[in-house]
Amino acid sequence: MGIISSINNRAKILYDPRYRHLFMQRRISGLPEREAAAEKFVAKLPRPEFVSDAADTAQRLDDDGYAMLPGLLTSDQVQEMRDYFASRLAFDGYRPHLGKFKAPADAPSGTHVANFDHSDVLNAPHALAIANNPTVLSAVGKALGAKPTISYMTAWWSIAHGEAARHAELFHRDVDDLRFIKLFIYLTDVDDGSGPHVFVKGTHKVNKLTEIRRLSEEEVTTEFGSQNVMKFTGPAGTAFLENTYGVHRGVPPTKTTRLLFQVLYSLAEYVGGPKKPVGRYRPQQDGVTLDPYVNRVYLRA
């Protein structure tokens, strides 16, 4: 690490202590070393709760690195969430100086991804209830070895374009925490032309290509086999859990725009989430119990 980078990182830690944990765990590149560090970390955390109907989901998540969640949302819930985000202003997270705009219609030229504010995501219909679904939390807790923290909820439009893939559109591993799982929900229909998510099956357990960088398709298929490259297409409402430490990418949409809702479950708080809670705690949403610990990043007592 260069002197400038070191100074910048120290400044970030002073501004936001969550960076300390982020930088610490990102320095651990080998999978065995990461697992050893995770075991020490989870020993200090609350134990997860487990429900029996999550067993199959938890097993698939452990074996393959992903697990489909059919029927997680009703078609009405999907429509309500899509309509809600269509009514909210978005921004280009890579170019925030461009200001807010109505996506996807008014996205500035060159915008690949249009994001939403924390409060808008939190207040989306059904967002908290979905993030706190007991089966989801149970399967995630099993993978983490601790009670999950909802550390980041986000939604974004992937804007159709004809430009070269960049950023998360290239193969990579996420390194958001020592252990973490993400929930993906398509809020629009997704086919080959609308930016399907791609995951390389089993790579969450393979100690190869673990350095933090973008990976070429040739590297990925040579190292892991093209038969393990899984492409997720499906109608609006398609939902799945994924260990995105495994190699993955979002294919750039070329024909139609995609809207996606995502939840990050981690051991520690994550810098992408709100620095302070943006909502007030309530015991339930849509009949789903909200655990104060699980929701502490977003909901204040």
Short mmCIF file of N, CA and C in Angstrom, two decimals, residues 40 44 52 66 70 88 97 119 122 153 161 243 253 272 282:
data_model
loop_
_atom_site.label_atom_id
_atom_site.label_comp_id
_atom_site.label_asym_id
_atom_site.label_seq_id
_atom_site.Cartn_x
_atom_site.Cartn_y
_atom_site.Cartn_z
N LYS A 40 -13.08 -16.77 14.79
CA LYS A 40 -12.77 -15.98 15.98
C LYS A 40 -13.77 -14.83 16.15
N LYS A 44 -17.83 -13.95 19.23
CA LYS A 44 -18.23 -12.80 20.05
C LYS A 44 -19.67 -12.35 19.76
N SER A 52 -36.87 -24.99 10.84
CA SER A 52 -36.67 -26.25 10.13
C SER A 52 -36.88 -26.14 8.62
N TYR A 66 -25.23 -20.67 -3.79
CA TYR A 66 -26.46 -19.93 -4.05
C TYR A 66 -27.65 -20.85 -3.80
N PRO A 70 -38.04 -19.68 -4.57
CA PRO A 70 -39.31 -19.53 -5.29
C PRO A 70 -40.44 -19.13 -4.36
N ARG A 88 -39.49 7.12 -7.53
CA ARG A 88 -38.45 7.78 -6.75
C ARG A 88 -37.30 8.24 -7.64
N HIS A 97 -22.11 13.77 -8.76
CA HIS A 97 -22.19 15.20 -9.08
C HIS A 97 -23.25 15.50 -10.14
N SER A 119 -32.98 5.96 2.77
CA SER A 119 -34.33 6.10 3.31
C SER A 119 -35.38 5.65 2.31
N LEU A 122 -35.33 1.81 2.43
CA LEU A 122 -35.94 1.33 3.68
C LEU A 122 -37.45 1.42 3.63
N MET A 153 -29.16 -2.38 2.51
CA MET A 153 -30.27 -2.67 1.60
C MET A 153 -30.18 -1.68 0.45
N HIS A 161 -27.34 -0.52 -22.31
CA HIS A 161 -26.33 0.27 -23.03
C HIS A 161 -25.53 -0.66 -23.94
N ASN A 243 -23.71 -16.39 -1.86
CA ASN A 243 -22.46 -16.03 -1.19
C ASN A 243 -21.57 -15.37 -2.25
N PRO A 253 -26.85 -5.01 -19.37
CA PRO A 253 -28.07 -5.13 -20.18
C PRO A 253 -27.89 -4.43 -21.52
N GLY A 272 -21.24 0.56 3.25
CA GLY A 272 -22.23 0.94 2.24
C GLY A 272 -23.57 1.31 2.83
N ARG A 282 -39.83 -0.72 14.78
CA ARG A 282 -41.17 -1.21 15.10
C ARG A 282 -41.08 -2.73 15.17
#
